[in-house]
Amino acid sequence: MALRHYTLDFNLSAPDCPTTVHGLQSIFQEQEMTETVHDTEGHGYLATFIGKNGRLVILRVTALGLLTIDLQCCEGDNIVQVENLLNTLEEKLRSLLHGNIKRVKRLPALTRGAAVDRYWPTADGRLVEYDIDRVVYDEDSAYQNIKIMHSRQFGNILILNGDVNLAESDLPYTQAIMGRGKENYAGKEVLILGGGDGGILAEAVKLKPKMITMVEIDQMVIDGCRTHMRKACGSVLDNLKGECYQVLVEDCVPVLKKYVEEGKTFDYVINDLTAVPISTAPEEDSTWEFLQLILDLSIKVLRPTGKYFTQGNSANLTETLALYEEQLGRLSCPVDFSKEVVCVPSYMELWVFYTIWKK
Amino acid sequence: MALRHYTLDFNLSAPDCPTTVHGLQSIFQEQEMTETVHDTEGHGYLATFIGKNGRLVILRVTALGLLTIDLQCCEGDNIVQVENLLNTLEEKLRSLLHGNIKRVKRLPALTRGAAVDRYWPTADGRLVEYDIDRVVYDEDSAYQNIKIMHSRQFGNILILNGDVNLAESDLPYTQAIMGRGKENYAGKEVLILGGGDGGILAEAVKLKPKMITMVEIDQMVIDGCRTHMRKACGSVLDNLKGECYQVLVEDCVPVLKKYVEEGKTFDYVINDLTAVPISTAPEEDSTWEFLQLILDLSIKVLRPTGKYFTQGNSANLTETLALYEEQLGRLSCPVDFSKEVVCVPSYMELWVFYTIWKK
């Protein structure tokens, strides 16, 4: 059912048009494509060409000298033939426009509507195509859409509500959000908020802590990752209880409140909630207020010498990061923080991580 | 002169059409867009809508149930208005198609023909958009097109003939191609082939080698990087000669041949030539034969205990990598090799590096 969509663009030195465009007609005639020239009310030239099997070419020349070709075909079409047509158009245009070309740009074809969706934009809004070749898991839980997709280079990737969360290649994420290499976990008490992919838990148990409590709201994330993200979680999710850990399948907000009430504290609190966290009973209006609530409760259960670790966001989202840092200044308990920019392989963008501690 | 090109796709559960499409007409009428319905000879529905200021909408519904919208506008158009139009179309379609939608996908807009080109496909042919905000340097040398472009997150990026070579963020590339952390450079003699960005040279001089000789063919790469890639090269390119290094601005092939003749040898040979290397007098037909020539000469100037380091290619280009490894078995001197997969921040794909030594 998918379409392949090719683009081919010529930046011209000087606006050009009718002669060039006529030079292409024999190519379209050979392809038995039906031409329609449109009235653009003075905004350049526009023609569409409809061919066999749903092939479609759109040829535009803007008044300012950009010539664009869009070529769409069905996924089952003869790709060699289609790419040859585009090659022929490119060669012909290069010769017709000779001396009037500033740049030619031909992008890898977009695949639209494919069963396996390869396009997962970055947090800073850029278009990136992943080398995803199959859908491993795709379910809606009570909280979110959970996809696990296979990437040739990154292994399986967990995608929650369209956001790339963690790939099996992403140990740098897990290490960054744990302060790995900087902190001594031996004998410590650790609280993980979220973390349903099991990546942090799997790394943390290796460090011989006294006890890790992980609070993940979504059993289906745990189930999907236990089966399909084993390079990240190992066998740690096979049981919700181990020698030095327990997994509570619960909303972390009431759990945190209970800990505050009981006076229970931790050496490390690791916030691995999704960028827009989920709550069963959000008492606050906005994401920001919810983030603040989590932060405030987390700092309350943190020992005086403890550390709170969390992901920030894309290094490019400087305003969002600044807002977060502002928020850190408004907690009920004064804190200091440091941050680190890390390259997480599957993210296709640099990511900021925070370490926060009580002043 | 650029165009923004938005796409919005609906995968439908069951083929749908005329009623849906008519439901959109009032929106296009409000926008004073002129409709043309095309004869697709039975291949679904196709209509184009031409509006003010060069706005163009293409609405397709394929026979197999993919509804696609393309919306193009000029770069100087009112982006808020244009995105509102797309929002309105999306909302209307969501309500018209209610219950018949399998997936909705809206990608970040493509920018076509822009002065600052943000699209640099990966070696394995995927479409990726970089956060490039300005062109820092753009010149044609006698050998290649040299671009240095500024990325918000990666710093300046060197792009040779359209291939991303190195960004200021890419210390992991330099470390991988030097065997950094695994090799002791102190007192050693080092030969760098290519490496005009100065990244390897800058790192290597810190390790107190006896002498580094770098052979780079393109003075303009050196000049561009000395000025604009200082986070990678530091001040090492300010002079072509230093206490423990010399830079020869020459084709490396005759230099290697001379070294072979003279019996000159090195502890480390680092091949940092571009994936498709340049020669002033290629004696061999194909890239592969040229690569083989470089390899053979390099191994000849390598001491028995020496190491030859080189980049391979994208981890996904398994066939290319296999061919290279086959080639390693056909050298005049038998060699062994190891390889490593590394995440180079600006590459947007995992990259393979080789270490090769004489058996």
XYZ file of C-alpha atoms in Angstrom:
718
model
C 0.000 0.000 0.000
C 3.031 2.280 0.430
C 4.262 4.942 -1.960
C 7.862 5.753 -2.758
C 8.391 9.457 -3.163
C 11.523 10.710 -4.930
C 12.594 14.331 -5.028
C 15.075 15.963 -7.370
C 15.787 19.675 -7.092
C 17.774 22.118 -9.217
C 18.754 25.521 -7.907
C 19.141 27.725 -10.971
C 21.369 30.751 -11.343
C 18.751 32.563 -13.384
C 15.020 31.843 -13.613
C 14.448 29.605 -16.587
C 11.481 27.701 -17.830
C 9.483 27.019 -20.979
C 12.369 25.841 -23.156
C 13.713 23.634 -20.387
C 10.385 22.112 -19.615
C 9.616 21.394 -23.250
C 12.888 19.554 -23.491
C 11.501 16.984 -21.058
C 8.303 16.287 -22.955
C 9.704 13.500 -25.084
C 10.690 11.634 -21.911
C 7.195 11.834 -20.471
C 5.652 10.903 -23.836
C 7.851 7.830 -23.991
C 6.560 6.872 -20.560
C 2.986 7.404 -21.808
C 2.393 9.906 -19.075
C -0.495 12.342 -19.406
C 0.490 15.950 -18.927
C -1.582 18.659 -17.248
C -0.153 22.171 -17.201
C -1.678 24.208 -14.385
C -2.473 27.891 -14.152
C -0.369 29.162 -11.242
C -1.549 32.766 -11.508
C 1.946 33.959 -12.184
C 3.696 31.810 -9.563
C 6.007 29.954 -11.885
C 5.392 26.796 -13.861
C 3.557 23.699 -12.662
C 2.788 20.544 -14.577
C 1.657 17.119 -13.450
C 2.214 13.895 -15.360
C 0.190 10.787 -14.651
C 1.489 7.457 -15.820
C 0.852 3.751 -15.605
C 0.435 1.961 -12.292
C -0.148 5.152 -10.359
C 3.122 6.831 -11.274
C 2.957 10.560 -10.787
C 5.442 13.301 -11.591
C 5.078 16.880 -10.428
C 7.310 19.409 -12.127
C 7.552 22.889 -10.674
C 9.695 25.862 -11.559
C 9.313 28.732 -9.118
C 9.636 32.320 -10.219
C 12.834 32.559 -8.154
C 14.578 29.744 -9.962
C 14.009 26.518 -8.085
C 13.086 23.576 -10.284
C 11.598 20.659 -8.353
C 10.602 17.214 -9.478
C 8.502 14.906 -7.339
C 8.151 11.359 -8.570
C 5.791 9.036 -6.759
C 5.248 5.371 -7.485
C 3.627 2.461 -5.705
C 5.831 0.271 -3.579
C 5.269 -2.726 -5.836
C 6.303 -0.808 -8.963
C 9.456 -1.677 -10.882
C 11.971 0.339 -8.850
C 14.741 0.023 -11.444
C 12.453 1.455 -14.126
C 11.347 4.272 -11.861
C 14.894 5.180 -10.859
C 15.938 5.037 -14.511
C 13.184 7.523 -15.316
C 14.525 9.825 -12.607
C 18.082 9.354 -13.903
C 16.922 10.224 -17.402
C 15.160 13.343 -16.155
C 18.238 14.372 -14.169
C 20.627 13.862 -17.107
C 18.338 15.701 -19.507
C 17.924 18.609 -17.114
C 21.658 18.775 -16.474
C 22.199 19.140 -20.201
C 19.264 21.496 -20.832
C 20.201 23.730 -17.906
C 23.925 23.542 -18.544
C 25.606 26.635 -17.148
C 22.499 27.663 -15.220
C 22.782 25.169 -12.351
C 23.890 26.218 -8.890
C 23.088 22.955 -7.146
C 21.414 19.636 -7.796
C 19.993 17.715 -4.859
C 18.453 14.307 -4.967
C 17.411 12.816 -1.656
C 16.925 9.167 -0.751
C 13.295 8.365 -1.558
C 10.712 8.813 1.179
C 8.606 5.727 1.797
C 5.092 6.756 2.736
C 2.510 4.579 4.431
C 4.782 1.531 4.704
C 3.945 -1.250 7.138
C 7.365 -0.702 8.756
C 7.684 2.981 9.576
C 11.331 4.090 9.416
C 10.815 7.782 10.239
C 11.092 8.787 13.894
C 11.851 12.502 14.185
C 14.325 13.683 16.787
C 13.222 15.583 19.897
C 14.451 18.756 18.208
C 12.126 18.114 15.272
C 14.437 16.859 12.550
C 13.517 14.249 9.985
C 15.588 11.091 10.346
C 15.184 7.752 8.694
C 16.181 4.711 10.747
C 17.467 1.436 9.343
C 14.431 -0.316 10.775
C 13.557 -3.499 8.928
C 10.776 -5.000 11.010
C 8.205 -4.412 13.715
C 8.895 -6.749 16.607
C 6.116 -5.662 18.965
C 3.314 -3.138 18.606
C 0.674 -2.873 21.314
C -1.395 -0.245 23.039
C -1.281 -0.521 26.816
C -3.595 1.370 29.131
C -0.955 4.132 29.166
C 0.729 4.370 25.807
C 1.543 2.878 22.447
C 4.479 0.508 22.805
C 6.526 -0.357 19.754
C 9.691 -2.400 19.612
C 11.277 -2.193 16.175
C 14.379 -3.860 14.843
C 17.219 -1.702 13.560
C 20.061 -3.394 11.712
C 22.700 -1.395 13.534
C 21.075 -0.576 16.882
C 19.300 -3.878 17.575
C 15.757 -3.601 18.925
C 14.487 -0.111 19.705
C 11.772 0.699 22.233
C 9.513 3.482 20.959
C 6.865 4.810 23.353
C 4.139 7.008 21.853
C 6.414 7.679 18.905
C 9.479 8.673 20.986
C 12.636 6.612 20.692
C 13.297 5.533 24.303
C 16.146 3.058 24.232
C 17.840 0.721 21.782
C 19.877 -2.348 22.603
C 22.922 -0.335 21.455
C 22.311 2.402 24.011
C 24.480 1.447 26.966
C 25.805 5.061 26.923
C 22.290 6.204 27.897
C 22.132 3.781 30.801
C 25.637 4.637 31.965
C 24.958 8.366 31.781
C 21.702 8.217 33.749
C 23.404 6.146 36.476
C 26.528 8.246 36.861
C 28.330 5.014 36.021
C 32.045 5.235 36.593
C 31.572 8.213 38.914
C 29.509 6.651 41.662
C 30.040 3.667 43.910
C 26.816 1.652 44.061
C 28.153 -1.033 46.364
C 25.908 -1.389 49.412
C 23.696 1.523 48.352
C 19.912 1.845 48.260
C 18.613 2.826 44.861
C 15.218 3.958 43.594
C 14.457 3.828 39.851
C 11.388 5.727 38.632
C 10.124 4.205 35.402
C 12.892 2.266 33.700
C 10.558 -0.440 32.414
C 13.014 -1.471 29.705
C 15.196 -2.867 32.487
C 18.413 -1.311 31.162
C 19.311 0.579 34.332
C 18.201 -2.254 36.593
C 20.376 -4.739 34.697
C 23.460 -2.513 34.993
C 22.771 -1.536 38.600
C 22.469 -5.103 39.913
C 26.008 -5.765 38.622
C 27.308 -3.090 40.996
C 26.299 -4.957 44.173
C 23.942 -2.406 45.700
C 22.134 -3.236 48.926
C 18.691 -2.869 47.362
C 17.141 -1.465 44.197
C 13.461 -0.579 44.012
C 12.122 0.090 40.552
C 8.645 1.592 40.126
C 7.281 1.162 36.618
C 3.639 1.829 35.840
C 3.308 -0.212 32.674
C 3.434 -4.001 32.923
C 3.247 -4.230 29.118
C 6.509 -2.294 28.710
C 8.167 -4.731 31.101
C 6.708 -7.711 29.263
C 7.688 -6.445 25.804
C 11.229 -5.568 26.886
C 11.776 -8.775 28.840
C 11.164 -10.654 25.598
C 12.626 -8.326 22.967
C 15.213 -6.051 24.613
C 17.402 -8.657 26.258
C 20.640 -7.025 25.155
C 19.556 -4.112 27.375
C 17.825 -5.878 30.277
C 19.461 -9.296 30.291
C 17.455 -11.642 32.491
C 16.708 -9.074 35.176
C 13.042 -8.693 34.194
C 12.421 -12.454 34.232
C 11.457 -11.993 37.861
C 10.028 -8.924 39.527
C 12.081 -9.774 42.599
C 15.746 -10.666 42.850
C 18.402 -10.912 45.497
C 18.971 -7.176 45.593
C 16.027 -5.727 43.720
C 12.253 -5.488 43.502
C 10.091 -4.162 40.706
C 6.803 -2.510 41.727
C 4.342 -2.245 38.865
C 2.740 0.938 40.109
C 2.378 4.648 39.544
C 5.457 6.170 41.173
C 3.654 9.231 42.592
C 1.717 7.468 45.374
C 4.756 5.276 46.045
C 6.962 8.347 46.454
C 4.362 9.961 48.720
C 4.242 6.850 50.863
C 8.061 6.838 51.153
C 8.028 10.509 52.154
C 5.426 9.764 54.815
C 7.367 6.770 56.113
C 10.637 8.685 56.066
C 12.200 6.134 53.740
C 15.258 7.465 51.907
C 17.676 6.396 49.159
C 21.296 6.968 48.181
C 20.428 7.253 44.505
C 17.163 8.183 42.840
C 17.196 7.638 39.084
C 14.362 9.268 37.169
C 13.969 7.287 33.958
C 10.383 8.344 33.292
C 9.465 9.259 29.731
C 9.957 12.870 28.731
C 6.232 13.401 29.243
C 5.616 11.206 32.271
C 2.468 9.221 32.843
C 0.436 9.250 36.021
C -2.692 7.343 36.975
C -3.974 10.377 38.818
C -2.217 13.542 37.747
C -3.063 16.142 40.325
C -1.329 18.864 38.401
C -2.316 20.561 35.190
C 0.741 20.689 33.056
C 3.670 18.469 32.287
C 5.919 21.011 33.949
C 3.924 20.920 37.151
C 3.977 17.160 37.080
C 7.736 17.147 36.549
C 8.057 19.505 39.499
C 5.960 17.192 41.678
C 8.173 14.201 40.823
C 11.310 16.242 41.437
C 10.109 17.549 44.771
C 9.082 14.125 46.032
C 12.322 12.577 44.756
C 14.494 15.104 46.525
C 12.521 14.458 49.703
C 13.396 10.749 49.627
C 17.047 11.495 48.840
C 19.593 11.147 51.639
C 21.641 14.286 52.381
C 24.644 12.766 50.563
C 22.494 11.194 47.841
C 22.358 11.871 44.121
C 19.362 12.293 41.860
C 19.981 11.379 38.223
C 17.746 12.194 35.312
C 17.775 12.691 31.584
C 17.198 16.233 30.416
C 16.441 16.529 26.752
C 18.001 17.127 23.355
C 21.082 19.338 23.645
C 19.456 21.567 21.027
C 16.339 22.256 23.091
C 18.117 24.972 25.021
C 14.911 26.728 26.100
C 13.407 23.555 27.514
C 16.647 22.828 29.358
C 16.777 26.364 30.721
C 13.200 26.038 32.008
C 14.122 22.786 33.714
C 17.129 24.379 35.365
C 14.959 27.259 36.517
C 12.635 24.719 38.055
C 15.537 23.200 39.965
C 15.923 26.554 41.673
C 12.335 26.460 42.921
C 12.344 23.145 44.789
C 11.294 23.014 48.425
C 14.832 21.887 49.224
C 17.710 23.842 47.651
C 19.804 21.801 45.210
C 22.863 22.066 43.015
C 23.302 20.262 39.727
C 25.781 19.342 37.021
C 25.037 18.283 33.468
C 26.679 16.221 30.798
C 26.088 15.952 27.047
C 26.132 12.364 25.813
C 25.921 10.721 22.413
C 23.247 8.010 22.668
C 23.644 5.920 19.501
C 19.995 5.492 18.510
C 18.936 9.050 19.365
C 20.528 10.767 16.347
C 21.029 13.811 18.559
C 23.132 14.664 21.576
C 21.302 14.299 24.881
C 21.687 16.152 28.174
C 21.767 14.311 31.521
C 21.547 15.915 34.964
C 23.006 14.995 38.337
C 21.295 16.809 41.194
C 22.156 16.894 44.889
C 21.081 18.708 48.019
C 23.007 21.837 48.877
C 14.020 30.583 -3.224
C 13.400 27.446 -1.144
C 10.184 25.474 -0.806
C 8.834 23.876 2.344
C 7.231 20.546 1.625
C 4.883 19.027 4.211
C 3.547 15.497 4.041
C 0.580 14.017 5.886
C -0.377 10.395 5.333
C -3.328 8.288 6.454
C -3.249 4.522 6.231
C -6.864 3.434 5.932
C -8.369 0.156 7.044
C -10.635 0.033 3.997
C -10.287 1.928 0.723
C -12.351 5.078 0.940
C -12.659 8.092 -1.206
C -15.208 10.385 -2.821
C -17.187 11.230 0.310
C -14.002 11.858 2.276
C -12.486 14.010 -0.362
C -15.614 16.100 -0.796
C -15.568 16.775 2.894
C -12.334 18.710 2.396
C -13.606 20.971 -0.360
C -14.868 23.713 1.903
C -11.392 24.015 3.410
C -9.766 24.477 0.015
C -12.494 26.891 -1.083
C -11.908 28.988 2.001
C -8.234 29.118 1.044
C -9.238 30.193 -2.487
C -7.386 27.237 -3.922
C -8.207 26.083 -7.441
C -8.983 22.402 -7.701
C -8.051 20.085 -10.566
C -9.235 16.490 -10.374
C -7.061 14.242 -12.518
C -7.930 11.126 -14.475
C -5.765 8.387 -12.947
C -7.052 5.639 -15.231
C -8.382 3.688 -12.320
C -5.399 4.194 -10.017
C -7.215 5.878 -7.193
C -8.040 9.536 -6.705
C -5.771 12.477 -7.437
C -6.516 16.163 -7.105
C -4.272 19.206 -7.054
C -5.103 22.526 -5.446
C -3.278 25.697 -6.346
C -3.433 28.637 -4.011
C -2.036 32.073 -3.412
C 1.717 32.701 -3.264
C 2.585 29.434 -4.893
C 0.887 27.195 -2.343
C 0.187 23.767 -3.737
C -1.674 20.807 -2.268
C -1.663 17.351 -3.803
C -4.272 14.943 -2.485
C -4.005 11.304 -3.420
C -5.968 8.271 -2.363
C -4.529 5.041 -3.703
C -6.718 2.088 -4.562
C -5.155 0.187 -1.664
C -6.132 2.743 0.941
C -3.294 5.190 1.444
C -4.371 8.810 1.564
C -1.495 11.246 1.090
C -1.377 15.005 1.291
C 1.571 17.026 0.026
C 1.552 20.698 0.866
C 4.207 22.923 -0.623
C 4.736 26.579 0.084
C 7.462 29.101 -0.542
C 9.971 29.658 2.233
C 8.825 33.240 2.712
C 5.170 32.235 3.116
C 3.332 32.636 6.410
C 4.388 29.391 8.100
C 1.787 29.660 10.857
C -0.992 29.973 8.265
C 0.374 27.069 6.263
C 0.704 24.823 9.304
C -2.796 25.817 10.392
C -4.081 24.729 6.992
C -2.375 21.378 7.459
C -3.774 21.106 11.002
C -7.252 21.830 9.680
C -6.894 19.196 6.970
C -5.636 16.669 9.510
C -8.458 17.326 11.968
C -11.096 17.204 9.258
C -9.710 13.953 7.870
C -9.508 12.423 11.334
C -13.196 13.139 11.779
C -14.256 12.164 8.232
C -12.276 8.935 8.341
C -13.169 8.134 11.926
C -12.938 4.395 12.489
C -11.176 3.818 9.190
C -7.705 5.012 10.218
C -4.866 2.579 10.866
C -2.126 5.178 11.151
C -1.552 8.892 10.668
C 1.961 10.084 9.907
C 3.069 13.648 9.573
C 6.770 14.220 9.019
C 8.809 17.331 9.738
C 8.635 19.461 6.588
C 11.329 18.969 3.970
C 13.081 22.178 2.982
C 13.967 22.044 -0.686
C 16.482 24.242 -2.450
C 17.499 26.147 0.685
C 20.772 28.095 0.777
C 21.805 26.008 3.789
C 21.395 22.365 2.884
C 20.552 20.287 5.960
C 20.212 16.883 4.267
C 23.329 14.691 4.139
C 22.357 11.071 3.633
C 24.226 8.380 5.550
C 26.664 6.020 3.840
C 23.971 3.356 3.971
C 21.616 5.623 2.038
C 19.217 6.910 4.666
C 17.683 10.359 4.701
C 18.825 12.405 7.685
C 18.347 16.055 8.426
C 21.154 17.782 10.322
C 20.748 20.754 12.631
C 22.932 22.796 10.306
C 22.277 26.513 10.536
C 24.995 28.043 8.371
C 27.598 27.433 5.715
C 31.002 28.343 7.090
C 33.167 27.469 4.081
C 32.299 26.202 0.606
C 35.031 25.910 -2.005
C 36.034 23.645 -4.846
C 39.672 22.606 -4.692
C 41.491 20.878 -7.520
C 40.399 17.595 -5.931
C 36.998 17.962 -4.367
C 34.215 20.131 -3.080
C 35.009 21.219 0.472
C 32.200 22.353 2.731
C 32.400 23.229 6.380
C 28.937 23.680 7.863
C 27.895 24.629 11.363
C 25.734 22.239 13.356
C 24.239 23.453 16.627
C 25.094 20.253 18.443
C 28.162 18.940 16.584
C 30.018 22.204 15.976
C 31.546 22.625 12.528
C 31.302 19.648 10.178
C 33.706 18.960 7.313
C 31.839 17.602 4.289
C 33.946 16.455 1.317
C 32.110 15.840 -1.947
C 28.888 15.512 0.009
C 30.239 12.985 2.548
C 30.313 13.920 6.212
C 33.994 13.479 7.147
C 34.422 14.826 10.649
C 32.686 17.182 13.029
C 34.227 19.010 15.951
C 32.223 16.635 18.204
C 33.835 13.545 16.692
C 36.718 12.755 19.017
C 35.424 9.136 19.074
C 36.324 8.890 15.369
C 39.841 10.143 15.976
C 40.342 7.909 18.991
C 39.055 4.854 17.143
C 41.272 5.364 14.081
C 44.345 5.795 16.332
C 43.748 2.825 18.591
C 43.807 5.414 21.363
C 43.922 3.882 24.793
C 45.229 0.600 23.349
C 48.522 1.750 21.857
C 51.526 3.502 23.311
C 52.591 6.264 20.919
C 55.508 7.495 23.027
C 58.710 7.484 20.979
C 56.999 5.936 17.964
C 57.177 6.852 14.281
C 53.769 7.500 12.777
C 52.542 7.957 9.211
C 49.121 9.534 8.584
C 47.675 9.203 5.080
C 45.215 12.011 4.416
C 43.941 13.439 7.688
C 43.790 17.013 6.379
C 41.329 18.039 9.071
C 44.197 17.697 11.570
C 42.139 15.730 14.109
C 44.456 12.730 14.300
C 47.590 14.860 14.162
C 46.370 17.020 17.047
C 45.654 13.980 19.231
C 48.817 12.149 18.210
C 51.231 14.969 19.078
C 49.871 14.886 22.645
C 51.155 11.326 22.979
C 54.828 12.266 22.587
C 55.714 10.235 19.511
C 59.189 10.472 18.015
C 57.924 11.738 14.669
C 54.642 11.995 12.804
C 54.540 12.406 9.033
C 51.184 13.360 7.597
C 50.659 13.250 3.823
C 47.589 15.208 2.719
C 46.989 16.009 -0.944
C 44.664 18.968 -0.520
C 46.087 22.232 0.825
C 42.582 23.741 0.776
C 41.270 21.132 3.223
C 44.146 22.006 5.548
C 43.475 25.722 5.164
C 39.720 25.406 5.716
C 40.122 23.163 8.767
C 42.936 25.230 10.303
C 40.511 28.151 10.386
C 37.164 26.480 11.033
C 37.747 23.114 12.726
C 39.919 24.218 15.618
C 38.044 22.109 18.164
C 39.341 19.129 16.174
C 42.800 20.291 15.073
C 43.748 22.822 17.727
C 46.742 24.814 16.564
C 48.530 21.872 14.985
C 47.848 22.998 11.409
C 49.125 26.530 12.054
C 52.518 25.245 10.948
C 53.248 22.393 8.569
C 56.224 21.502 10.752
C 56.412 21.072 14.498
C 58.728 19.585 17.064
C 57.580 16.055 16.364
C 55.626 16.301 13.134
C 55.720 17.330 9.507
C 52.846 17.732 7.053
C 53.613 16.954 3.406
C 51.071 18.435 1.026
C 51.411 15.688 -1.542
C 49.742 12.675 -3.081
C 50.497 9.828 -0.683
C 51.065 7.201 -3.400
C 54.429 8.463 -4.696
C 55.467 9.250 -1.113
C 54.677 5.680 -0.044
C 56.567 4.325 -3.057
C 59.580 6.416 -2.174
C 59.480 5.148 1.425
C 59.278 1.549 0.188
C 62.285 2.146 -2.053
C 64.262 3.799 0.737
C 63.311 1.078 3.214
C 61.748 3.646 5.534
C 59.290 2.110 8.009
C 56.792 3.199 10.678
C 55.338 1.877 13.918
C 51.864 3.098 13.056
C 50.314 3.836 9.691
C 46.931 5.534 9.940
C 44.886 5.602 6.755
C 42.501 8.544 7.060
C 41.897 8.941 3.342
C 38.334 9.582 2.218
C 36.211 6.539 1.496
C 36.910 7.074 -2.201
C 40.527 8.218 -2.094
C 42.003 10.781 -4.420
C 45.205 10.354 -6.405
C 46.997 12.708 -8.728
C 47.921 9.781 -10.955
C 45.765 6.775 -10.306
C 47.476 3.841 -11.942
C 44.634 1.526 -11.183
C 41.180 1.364 -12.651
C 38.790 1.054 -9.802
C 38.453 2.372 -6.300
C 39.002 -1.152 -5.013
C 42.261 -1.495 -6.907
C 43.355 1.862 -5.632
C 42.486 0.874 -2.073
C 44.499 -2.307 -2.565
C 47.489 -0.304 -3.801
C 47.406 1.942 -0.745
C 47.028 -1.054 1.551
C 49.882 -2.948 -0.048
C 52.248 0.019 0.085
C 51.215 0.805 3.656
C 51.877 -2.720 4.873
C 55.275 -2.549 3.175
C 56.277 0.498 5.207
C 54.951 -1.047 8.420
C 57.460 -2.452 10.914
C 56.966 -6.114 11.825
C 55.452 -5.115 15.168
C 53.572 -2.159 13.683
C 49.860 -1.502 13.374
C 47.892 -0.196 10.429
C 44.670 1.622 11.355
C 41.878 2.552 9.008
C 38.202 3.320 8.927
C 36.050 0.745 7.222
C 32.561 1.903 6.476
C 29.006 1.998 7.785
C 28.297 -1.030 9.983
C 25.278 -1.657 7.749
C 27.310 -1.974 4.548
C 28.109 -5.584 5.308
C 28.884 -6.490 1.706
C 31.366 -3.661 1.302
C 33.023 -4.620 4.575
C 33.194 -8.277 3.525
C 34.855 -7.273 0.227
C 37.405 -5.225 2.142
C 38.169 -8.114 4.453
C 38.569 -10.397 1.446
C 41.045 -7.902 0.055
C 43.028 -8.076 3.282
C 43.566 -11.747 2.523
C 45.108 -10.942 -0.850
C 47.923 -8.618 0.220
C 51.498 -9.387 -0.777
C 52.277 -9.749 2.929
C 49.867 -11.864 5.024
C 48.010 -9.900 7.705
C 45.573 -10.377 10.546
C 42.977 -7.830 11.584
C 40.476 -6.894 14.255
C 37.535 -4.563 13.942
C 35.491 -2.372 16.193
C 32.089 -0.709 15.789
C 32.046 2.884 17.009
C 29.370 5.543 17.393
C 30.715 8.708 15.749
C 28.339 11.481 16.851
C 27.884 13.329 13.557
C 27.671 10.206 11.378
C 24.143 9.177 12.368
C 25.215 5.581 11.805
C 27.607 3.153 13.486
C 31.010 2.986 11.833
C 33.513 0.132 11.542
C 37.238 0.635 12.179
C 40.015 -1.840 11.402
C 43.351 -2.588 13.037
C 45.652 -4.612 10.786
C 49.031 -6.163 11.540
C 51.543 -8.467 9.884
C 51.184 -12.148 10.674
